[in-house]
């Protein structure tokens, strides 16, 4: 199926379908990157509290937050970059992979 046929089955134009996929894809990628940045900030704050209170629990929280935040940023940054730099190409690829359509 082509993207036009998929859009016709959904009752929208191909341009609208691509715009909706771009909006959703960009939002999802942005949320994960922002959450990863939040985890890095939490790691920094936990490290500061750990030094101030001389407590191991804050150190453990800092290490786990740093590892999880770094994982999210490393894993999802390329996805966000793809959605921001080439949104229509990425949307077409997403439609092909998830809806079984072919490019026109």
JSON list of C-alpha atoms in Angstrom, two decimals:
[
{"chain": "A", "resi": 1, "resn": "UNK", "atom": "CA", "xyz": [0.00, 0.00, 0.00]},
{"chain": "A", "resi": 2, "resn": "UNK", "atom": "CA", "xyz": [1.14, 3.51, -0.70]},
{"chain": "A", "resi": 3, "resn": "UNK", "atom": "CA", "xyz": [0.98, 6.37, 1.75]},
{"chain": "A", "resi": 4, "resn": "UNK", "atom": "CA", "xyz": [-1.88, 7.84, -0.30]},
{"chain": "A", "resi": 5, "resn": "UNK", "atom": "CA", "xyz": [-3.90, 4.64, 0.06]},
{"chain": "A", "resi": 6, "resn": "UNK", "atom": "CA", "xyz": [-3.27, 4.48, 3.79]},
{"chain": "A", "resi": 7, "resn": "UNK", "atom": "CA", "xyz": [-4.34, 8.12, 4.14]},
{"chain": "A", "resi": 8, "resn": "UNK", "atom": "CA", "xyz": [-7.46, 7.45, 2.08]},
{"chain": "A", "resi": 9, "resn": "UNK", "atom": "CA", "xyz": [-8.40, 4.53, 4.34]},
{"chain": "A", "resi": 10, "resn": "UNK", "atom": "CA", "xyz": [-8.06, 6.83, 7.33]},
{"chain": "A", "resi": 11, "resn": "UNK", "atom": "CA", "xyz": [-10.09, 9.53, 5.62]},
{"chain": "A", "resi": 12, "resn": "UNK", "atom": "CA", "xyz": [-7.34, 12.17, 5.56]},
{"chain": "A", "resi": 13, "resn": "UNK", "atom": "CA", "xyz": [-5.04, 13.61, 2.94]},
{"chain": "A", "resi": 14, "resn": "UNK", "atom": "CA", "xyz": [-1.48, 12.25, 2.68]},
{"chain": "A", "resi": 15, "resn": "UNK", "atom": "CA", "xyz": [-0.13, 15.64, 3.78]},
{"chain": "A", "resi": 16, "resn": "UNK", "atom": "CA", "xyz": [-2.31, 15.59, 6.91]},
{"chain": "A", "resi": 17, "resn": "UNK", "atom": "CA", "xyz": [-1.20, 12.05, 7.73]},
{"chain": "A", "resi": 18, "resn": "UNK", "atom": "CA", "xyz": [2.46, 13.02, 7.39]},
{"chain": "A", "resi": 19, "resn": "UNK", "atom": "CA", "xyz": [1.94, 16.15, 9.50]},
{"chain": "A", "resi": 20, "resn": "UNK", "atom": "CA", "xyz": [0.24, 14.15, 12.26]},
{"chain": "A", "resi": 21, "resn": "UNK", "atom": "CA", "xyz": [2.98, 11.52, 12.26]},
{"chain": "A", "resi": 22, "resn": "UNK", "atom": "CA", "xyz": [5.64, 14.26, 12.40]},
{"chain": "A", "resi": 23, "resn": "UNK", "atom": "CA", "xyz": [3.89, 15.96, 15.32]},
{"chain": "A", "resi": 24, "resn": "UNK", "atom": "CA", "xyz": [3.53, 12.73, 17.28]},
{"chain": "A", "resi": 25, "resn": "UNK", "atom": "CA", "xyz": [7.03, 11.48, 16.51]},
{"chain": "A", "resi": 26, "resn": "UNK", "atom": "CA", "xyz": [8.67, 14.76, 17.45]},
{"chain": "A", "resi": 27, "resn": "UNK", "atom": "CA", "xyz": [6.70, 14.94, 20.69]},
{"chain": "A", "resi": 28, "resn": "UNK", "atom": "CA", "xyz": [7.58, 11.38, 21.72]},
{"chain": "A", "resi": 29, "resn": "UNK", "atom": "CA", "xyz": [11.27, 11.88, 20.97]},
{"chain": "A", "resi": 30, "resn": "UNK", "atom": "CA", "xyz": [11.34, 15.22, 22.79]},
{"chain": "A", "resi": 31, "resn": "UNK", "atom": "CA", "xyz": [9.72, 13.76, 25.92]},
{"chain": "A", "resi": 32, "resn": "UNK", "atom": "CA", "xyz": [12.37, 11.05, 26.23]},
{"chain": "A", "resi": 33, "resn": "UNK", "atom": "CA", "xyz": [15.25, 13.48, 25.70]},
{"chain": "A", "resi": 34, "resn": "UNK", "atom": "CA", "xyz": [13.81, 15.96, 28.23]},
{"chain": "A", "resi": 35, "resn": "UNK", "atom": "CA", "xyz": [13.31, 13.13, 30.74]},
{"chain": "A", "resi": 36, "resn": "UNK", "atom": "CA", "xyz": [16.92, 12.04, 30.20]},
{"chain": "A", "resi": 37, "resn": "UNK", "atom": "CA", "xyz": [18.11, 15.60, 30.84]},
{"chain": "A", "resi": 38, "resn": "UNK", "atom": "CA", "xyz": [15.97, 15.70, 33.99]},
{"chain": "A", "resi": 39, "resn": "UNK", "atom": "CA", "xyz": [17.64, 12.52, 35.22]},
{"chain": "A", "resi": 40, "resn": "UNK", "atom": "CA", "xyz": [21.08, 14.07, 34.66]},
{"chain": "A", "resi": 41, "resn": "UNK", "atom": "CA", "xyz": [20.01, 17.13, 36.68]},
{"chain": "A", "resi": 42, "resn": "UNK", "atom": "CA", "xyz": [18.70, 14.83, 39.41]},
{"chain": "A", "resi": 43, "resn": "UNK", "atom": "CA", "xyz": [22.09, 13.08, 39.47]},
{"chain": "A", "resi": 44, "resn": "UNK", "atom": "CA", "xyz": [23.89, 16.41, 39.93]},
{"chain": "A", "resi": 45, "resn": "UNK", "atom": "CA", "xyz": [21.54, 17.49, 42.73]},
{"chain": "A", "resi": 46, "resn": "UNK", "atom": "CA", "xyz": [21.86, 14.08, 44.40]},
{"chain": "A", "resi": 47, "resn": "UNK", "atom": "CA", "xyz": [25.63, 14.32, 44.27]},
{"chain": "A", "resi": 48, "resn": "UNK", "atom": "CA", "xyz": [25.54, 17.74, 45.93]},
{"chain": "A", "resi": 49, "resn": "UNK", "atom": "CA", "xyz": [23.18, 16.49, 48.66]},
{"chain": "A", "resi": 50, "resn": "UNK", "atom": "CA", "xyz": [25.38, 13.42, 49.10]},
{"chain": "A", "resi": 51, "resn": "UNK", "atom": "CA", "xyz": [28.43, 15.60, 49.75]},
{"chain": "A", "resi": 52, "resn": "UNK", "atom": "CA", "xyz": [26.53, 17.93, 52.07]},
{"chain": "A", "resi": 53, "resn": "UNK", "atom": "CA", "xyz": [24.89, 15.18, 54.15]},
{"chain": "A", "resi": 54, "resn": "UNK", "atom": "CA", "xyz": [27.70, 12.62, 53.78]},
{"chain": "A", "resi": 55, "resn": "UNK", "atom": "CA", "xyz": [25.12, 9.94, 52.98]},
{"chain": "A", "resi": 56, "resn": "UNK", "atom": "CA", "xyz": [25.54, 6.89, 50.73]},
{"chain": "A", "resi": 57, "resn": "UNK", "atom": "CA", "xyz": [21.88, 6.81, 49.67]},
{"chain": "A", "resi": 58, "resn": "UNK", "atom": "CA", "xyz": [22.29, 10.09, 47.79]},
{"chain": "A", "resi": 59, "resn": "UNK", "atom": "CA", "xyz": [25.32, 8.64, 46.03]},
{"chain": "A", "resi": 60, "resn": "UNK", "atom": "CA", "xyz": [23.36, 5.59, 44.94]},
{"chain": "A", "resi": 61, "resn": "UNK", "atom": "CA", "xyz": [20.56, 7.81, 43.66]},
{"chain": "A", "resi": 62, "resn": "UNK", "atom": "CA", "xyz": [23.09, 9.93, 41.79]},
{"chain": "A", "resi": 63, "resn": "UNK", "atom": "CA", "xyz": [24.71, 6.92, 40.11]},
{"chain": "A", "resi": 64, "resn": "UNK", "atom": "CA", "xyz": [21.43, 5.33, 39.05]},
{"chain": "A", "resi": 65, "resn": "UNK", "atom": "CA", "xyz": [20.04, 8.66, 37.82]},
{"chain": "A", "resi": 66, "resn": "UNK", "atom": "CA", "xyz": [23.19, 9.37, 35.85]},
{"chain": "A", "resi": 67, "resn": "UNK", "atom": "CA", "xyz": [23.19, 5.93, 34.26]},
{"chain": "A", "resi": 68, "resn": "UNK", "atom": "CA", "xyz": [19.49, 6.04, 33.36]},
{"chain": "A", "resi": 69, "resn": "UNK", "atom": "CA", "xyz": [19.68, 9.63, 32.11]},
{"chain": "A", "resi": 70, "resn": "UNK", "atom": "CA", "xyz": [22.75, 8.91, 30.00]},
{"chain": "A", "resi": 71, "resn": "UNK", "atom": "CA", "xyz": [21.06, 5.84, 28.55]},
{"chain": "A", "resi": 72, "resn": "UNK", "atom": "CA", "xyz": [17.97, 7.86, 27.58]},
{"chain": "A", "resi": 73, "resn": "UNK", "atom": "CA", "xyz": [20.04, 10.62, 26.00]},
{"chain": "A", "resi": 74, "resn": "UNK", "atom": "CA", "xyz": [22.28, 8.23, 24.09]},
{"chain": "A", "resi": 75, "resn": "UNK", "atom": "CA", "xyz": [19.36, 6.08, 22.93]},
{"chain": "A", "resi": 76, "resn": "UNK", "atom": "CA", "xyz": [16.88, 8.80, 21.96]},
{"chain": "A", "resi": 77, "resn": "UNK", "atom": "CA", "xyz": [18.94, 11.78, 20.80]},
{"chain": "A", "resi": 78, "resn": "UNK", "atom": "CA", "xyz": [19.50, 10.36, 17.28]},
{"chain": "A", "resi": 79, "resn": "UNK", "atom": "CA", "xyz": [15.73, 9.79, 17.00]},
{"chain": "A", "resi": 80, "resn": "UNK", "atom": "CA", "xyz": [15.00, 13.40, 17.97]},
{"chain": "A", "resi": 81, "resn": "UNK", "atom": "CA", "xyz": [17.65, 14.68, 15.56]},
{"chain": "A", "resi": 82, "resn": "UNK", "atom": "CA", "xyz": [16.06, 12.64, 12.76]},
{"chain": "A", "resi": 83, "resn": "UNK", "atom": "CA", "xyz": [12.60, 14.06, 13.49]},
{"chain": "A", "resi": 84, "resn": "UNK", "atom": "CA", "xyz": [13.93, 17.64, 13.66]},
{"chain": "A", "resi": 85, "resn": "UNK", "atom": "CA", "xyz": [16.25, 17.61, 10.62]},
{"chain": "A", "resi": 86, "resn": "UNK", "atom": "CA", "xyz": [14.23, 15.53, 8.14]},
{"chain": "A", "resi": 87, "resn": "UNK", "atom": "CA", "xyz": [10.67, 15.29, 9.45]},
{"chain": "A", "resi": 88, "resn": "UNK", "atom": "CA", "xyz": [8.92, 14.27, 6.24]},
{"chain": "A", "resi": 89, "resn": "UNK", "atom": "CA", "xyz": [11.47, 11.59, 5.38]},
{"chain": "A", "resi": 90, "resn": "UNK", "atom": "CA", "xyz": [11.30, 10.22, 8.92]},
{"chain": "A", "resi": 91, "resn": "UNK", "atom": "CA", "xyz": [7.49, 10.30, 8.83]},
{"chain": "A", "resi": 92, "resn": "UNK", "atom": "CA", "xyz": [7.42, 8.45, 5.51]},
{"chain": "A", "resi": 93, "resn": "UNK", "atom": "CA", "xyz": [9.78, 5.84, 6.94]},
{"chain": "A", "resi": 94, "resn": "UNK", "atom": "CA", "xyz": [7.61, 5.52, 10.06]},
{"chain": "A", "resi": 95, "resn": "UNK", "atom": "CA", "xyz": [4.45, 5.07, 7.98]},
{"chain": "A", "resi": 96, "resn": "UNK", "atom": "CA", "xyz": [6.13, 2.43, 5.83]},
{"chain": "A", "resi": 97, "resn": "UNK", "atom": "CA", "xyz": [7.40, 0.53, 8.88]},
{"chain": "A", "resi": 98, "resn": "UNK", "atom": "CA", "xyz": [4.22, 0.74, 10.97]},
{"chain": "A", "resi": 99, "resn": "UNK", "atom": "CA", "xyz": [1.39, 0.78, 8.46]},
{"chain": "A", "resi": 100, "resn": "UNK", "atom": "CA", "xyz": [2.91, -1.44, 5.78]},
{"chain": "A", "resi": 101, "resn": "UNK", "atom": "CA", "xyz": [2.80, 1.22, 3.09]},
{"chain": "A", "resi": 102, "resn": "UNK", "atom": "CA", "xyz": [5.27, 1.95, 0.35]},
{"chain": "A", "resi": 103, "resn": "UNK", "atom": "CA", "xyz": [6.71, 5.27, -0.64]},
{"chain": "A", "resi": 104, "resn": "UNK", "atom": "CA", "xyz": [5.25, 6.94, -3.69]}
]
